Amino acid sequence: MRTNAQGRYEFRTFKPGSYPNSRNPAHIHAYISGPDYPEYWIDEFLFADDPFIKDDDKQKAGGQGTFSHILSLTRGSDGILRAVRDIKIERCTKNCTGR
């Protein structure tokens, strides 16, 4: 997907479940890249109501507002669940693989 001229993006998906027979939180893997930016992994999209989210993930996400990787879903009048996640792209200057 690409951002628009204002840097906004949107994607639509089904809300995933946890892996079968696991205690991993439901998540969506995400990688970002762009012109002059190598592809790199960012924290998965997690969902605030998931009972499997670990305390260290909650601490890491605390105080980040819309930059948090733990999303609070809200149901619109159309019945669709939505969330906001802002992402800050950082330019990698050294050891850019496997971030």
XYZ file of N, CA and C in Angstrom:
297
model
N 0.839 -1.157 0.000
C 0.000 0.000 0.000
C 0.887 1.224 0.000
N 0.357 2.309 -0.391
C 1.109 3.559 -0.434
C 0.339 4.621 0.351
N 1.087 5.570 0.879
C 0.442 6.699 1.538
C 0.018 7.710 0.483
N -0.894 8.595 0.870
C -1.252 9.678 -0.042
C -0.271 10.837 0.152
N -0.521 11.960 -0.481
C 0.403 13.097 -0.426
C 0.564 13.647 0.990
N -0.417 13.422 1.849
C -0.342 13.876 3.237
C 0.241 12.814 4.166
N 0.659 11.673 3.618
C 1.242 10.607 4.427
C 0.215 9.701 5.087
N -1.031 9.818 4.708
C -2.085 8.986 5.307
C -2.188 7.654 4.567
N -2.571 6.645 5.312
C -2.761 5.325 4.730
C -3.998 4.689 5.349
N -4.513 3.695 4.665
C -5.647 2.931 5.172
C -5.561 1.545 4.572
N -5.817 0.540 5.389
C -5.979 -0.793 4.839
C -7.127 -1.465 5.533
N -7.697 -2.430 4.861
C -8.834 -3.174 5.379
C -8.472 -4.641 5.458
N -8.882 -5.261 6.529
C -8.573 -6.665 6.742
C -9.599 -7.254 7.691
N -9.553 -8.525 7.870
C -10.321 -9.179 8.917
C -9.508 -9.086 10.196
N -10.186 -8.969 11.328
C -9.471 -9.004 12.597
C -9.001 -10.440 12.804
N -7.692 -10.630 12.943
C -7.189 -12.003 13.077
C -7.458 -12.555 14.473
N -7.324 -13.852 14.588
C -7.373 -14.509 15.878
C -5.965 -14.924 16.265
N -5.833 -15.474 17.449
C -4.548 -16.005 17.884
C -4.247 -17.267 17.087
N -2.972 -17.630 17.006
C -2.624 -18.890 16.365
C -3.304 -20.031 17.121
N -3.734 -21.064 16.415
C -4.389 -22.193 17.099
C -3.487 -22.800 18.176
N -4.095 -23.156 19.294
C -3.403 -23.811 20.412
C -2.208 -23.006 20.928
N -2.327 -21.688 20.926
C -1.232 -20.857 21.433
C -1.806 -19.773 22.338
N -0.903 -19.089 22.997
C -1.280 -17.946 23.816
C -0.670 -16.663 23.243
N -0.356 -16.705 21.944
C 0.141 -15.513 21.258
C -1.036 -14.582 21.004
N -0.857 -13.288 21.223
C -1.960 -12.379 20.915
C -2.229 -12.340 19.411
N -3.466 -12.068 19.055
C -3.798 -11.854 17.650
C -2.980 -10.663 17.156
N -2.476 -10.740 15.946
C -1.614 -9.673 15.454
C -1.557 -9.644 13.939
N -1.077 -8.524 13.430
C -0.826 -8.347 12.001
C 0.628 -7.908 11.868
N 1.411 -8.637 11.085
C 2.811 -8.278 10.846
C 2.870 -7.090 9.894
N 3.828 -6.221 10.115
C 3.949 -5.049 9.257
C 5.411 -4.730 8.994
N 5.686 -4.386 7.763
C 6.990 -3.918 7.322
C 6.763 -2.612 6.584
N 7.718 -1.723 6.652
C 7.595 -0.479 5.912
C 8.848 -0.250 5.076
N 8.695 0.541 4.038
C 9.817 0.933 3.191
C 9.380 2.149 2.386
N 10.300 2.717 1.695
C 9.990 3.842 0.830
C 11.217 4.218 0.035
N 11.065 5.215 -0.823
C 12.227 5.660 -1.591
C 13.362 6.044 -0.642
N 14.520 5.463 -0.866
C 15.709 5.703 -0.038
C 15.567 5.187 1.390
N 14.573 4.341 1.648
C 14.385 3.705 2.956
C 14.363 2.192 2.735
N 15.249 1.459 3.371
C 15.183 0.004 3.216
C 13.969 -0.539 3.951
N 13.471 -1.670 3.511
C 12.346 -2.297 4.189
C 12.765 -2.725 5.588
N 11.924 -2.445 6.579
C 12.196 -2.930 7.925
C 10.906 -3.226 8.661
N 11.037 -4.113 9.621
C 9.911 -4.575 10.419
C 9.568 -3.544 11.474
N 8.275 -3.337 11.708
C 7.820 -2.530 12.833
C 6.998 -3.438 13.742
N 6.715 -2.976 14.949
C 5.931 -3.788 15.879
C 4.606 -4.190 15.250
N 4.210 -5.427 15.529
C 2.944 -5.922 15.002
C 1.792 -5.040 15.473
N 0.730 -5.046 14.711
C -0.523 -4.449 15.141
C -1.145 -5.436 16.127
N -1.366 -5.017 17.365
C -2.037 -5.822 18.386
C -3.356 -5.142 18.729
N -4.226 -5.836 19.467
C -5.554 -5.320 19.766
C -5.768 -5.253 21.274
N -6.138 -4.074 21.777
C -6.177 -3.774 23.208
C -7.022 -4.753 24.017
N -8.042 -5.337 23.428
C -8.912 -6.241 24.190
C -8.408 -7.683 24.222
N -7.222 -7.929 23.691
C -6.696 -9.296 23.614
C -6.114 -9.724 24.963
N -6.605 -10.815 25.537
C -6.110 -11.251 26.855
C -4.686 -11.797 26.829
N -4.124 -12.047 25.655
C -2.784 -12.619 25.559
C -1.674 -11.576 25.411
N -2.026 -10.291 25.398
C -0.987 -9.263 25.302
C -0.169 -9.280 26.588
N 1.141 -9.319 26.426
C 2.052 -9.396 27.573
C 2.244 -8.022 28.205
N 2.544 -8.035 29.502
C 2.744 -6.787 30.236
C 3.851 -5.929 29.637
N 4.936 -6.557 29.137
C 6.020 -5.759 28.564
C 5.567 -5.047 27.288
N 4.664 -5.665 26.505
C 4.105 -4.983 25.333
C 3.257 -3.797 25.775
N 2.476 -3.973 26.825
C 1.639 -2.875 27.333
C 2.508 -1.729 27.835
N 3.592 -2.049 28.525
C 4.498 -1.008 29.021
C 5.169 -0.263 27.868
N 5.604 -1.025 26.870
C 6.259 -0.434 25.701
C 5.325 0.536 24.981
N 4.037 0.194 24.936
C 3.056 0.986 24.206
C 2.496 2.143 25.023
N 2.710 2.120 26.320
C 2.133 3.137 27.192
C 2.548 4.549 26.821
N 1.599 5.439 26.787
C 1.872 6.847 26.528
C 2.186 7.195 25.087
N 2.036 6.265 24.163
C 2.371 6.549 22.762
C 1.187 7.085 21.960
N 0.009 7.095 22.550
C -1.160 7.617 21.841
C -1.400 6.870 20.541
N -1.621 7.606 19.463
C -1.921 6.964 18.177
C -0.690 6.322 17.539
N 0.492 6.497 18.139
C 1.690 5.820 17.655
C 1.856 4.438 18.291
N 0.964 4.071 19.193
C 1.022 2.774 19.854
C 0.729 1.643 18.872
N 1.417 0.526 19.066
C 1.147 -0.645 18.221
C -0.012 -1.476 18.775
N -0.529 -1.097 19.953
C -1.716 -1.758 20.506
C -2.915 -0.887 20.176
N -3.798 -1.412 19.362
C -4.913 -0.639 18.823
C -6.185 -0.845 19.620
N -6.890 0.252 19.850
C -8.222 0.197 20.441
C -9.218 0.286 19.298
N -9.990 -0.759 19.127
C -10.963 -0.800 18.048
C -12.263 -0.136 18.479
N -12.867 0.609 17.568
C -14.186 1.187 17.796
C -15.080 0.780 16.635
N -16.333 0.510 16.963
C -17.289 0.089 15.938
C -18.055 1.311 15.439
N -17.987 1.546 14.148
C -18.704 2.661 13.546
C -20.183 2.348 13.401
N -20.956 3.344 13.035
C -22.399 3.158 12.854
C -22.697 2.157 11.741
N -21.721 1.907 10.880
C -21.870 0.919 9.811
C -21.516 -0.499 10.273
N -21.132 -0.646 11.552
C -20.793 -1.964 12.089
C -19.343 -2.370 11.894
N -18.556 -1.548 11.222
C -17.161 -1.868 10.926
C -16.274 -1.446 12.095
N -15.347 -2.331 12.481
C -14.350 -1.996 13.506
C -13.229 -1.184 12.864
N -12.812 -0.124 13.553
C -11.746 0.735 13.031
C -10.766 1.079 14.139
N -9.543 1.400 13.719
C -8.513 1.844 14.655
C -7.593 2.809 13.926
N -6.830 3.562 14.705
C -5.849 4.498 14.144
C -4.476 4.110 14.666
N -3.532 4.032 13.756
C -2.137 3.846 14.141
C -1.277 4.746 13.272
N -0.645 5.715 13.897
C 0.308 6.554 13.197
C 1.660 5.869 13.247
N 2.425 6.005 12.194
C 3.735 5.372 12.096
C 4.758 6.433 11.710
N 5.833 6.491 12.462
C 6.929 7.401 12.135
C 8.012 6.590 11.446
N 8.330 6.971 10.231
C 9.368 6.280 9.480
C 10.713 6.871 9.873
N 11.614 5.991 10.262
C 12.940 6.434 10.663
C 13.957 6.009 9.618
N 14.826 6.902 9.292
C 15.869 6.581 8.318
C 16.936 5.749 9.019
N 17.240 4.610 8.432
C 18.253 3.721 8.983
C 19.618 4.199 8.490
N 20.559 4.367 9.426
C 21.871 4.881 9.031
C 22.977 3.847 9.089
N 22.771 2.769 9.866
C 23.767 1.701 9.912
C 23.096 0.414 10.364
N 23.655 -0.707 9.947
C 23.095 -2.020 10.264
C 21.599 -2.063 9.995
N 21.210 -1.776 8.775
C 19.805 -1.605 8.425
C 19.053 -2.889 8.157
N 19.709 -4.004 8.128
C 19.001 -5.250 7.883
C 18.556 -5.859 9.190
N 17.382 -6.445 9.203
C 16.896 -7.166 10.363
C 16.591 -6.305 11.562
N 16.209 -5.070 11.350
C 15.907 -4.159 12.457
C 14.832 -4.640 13.337
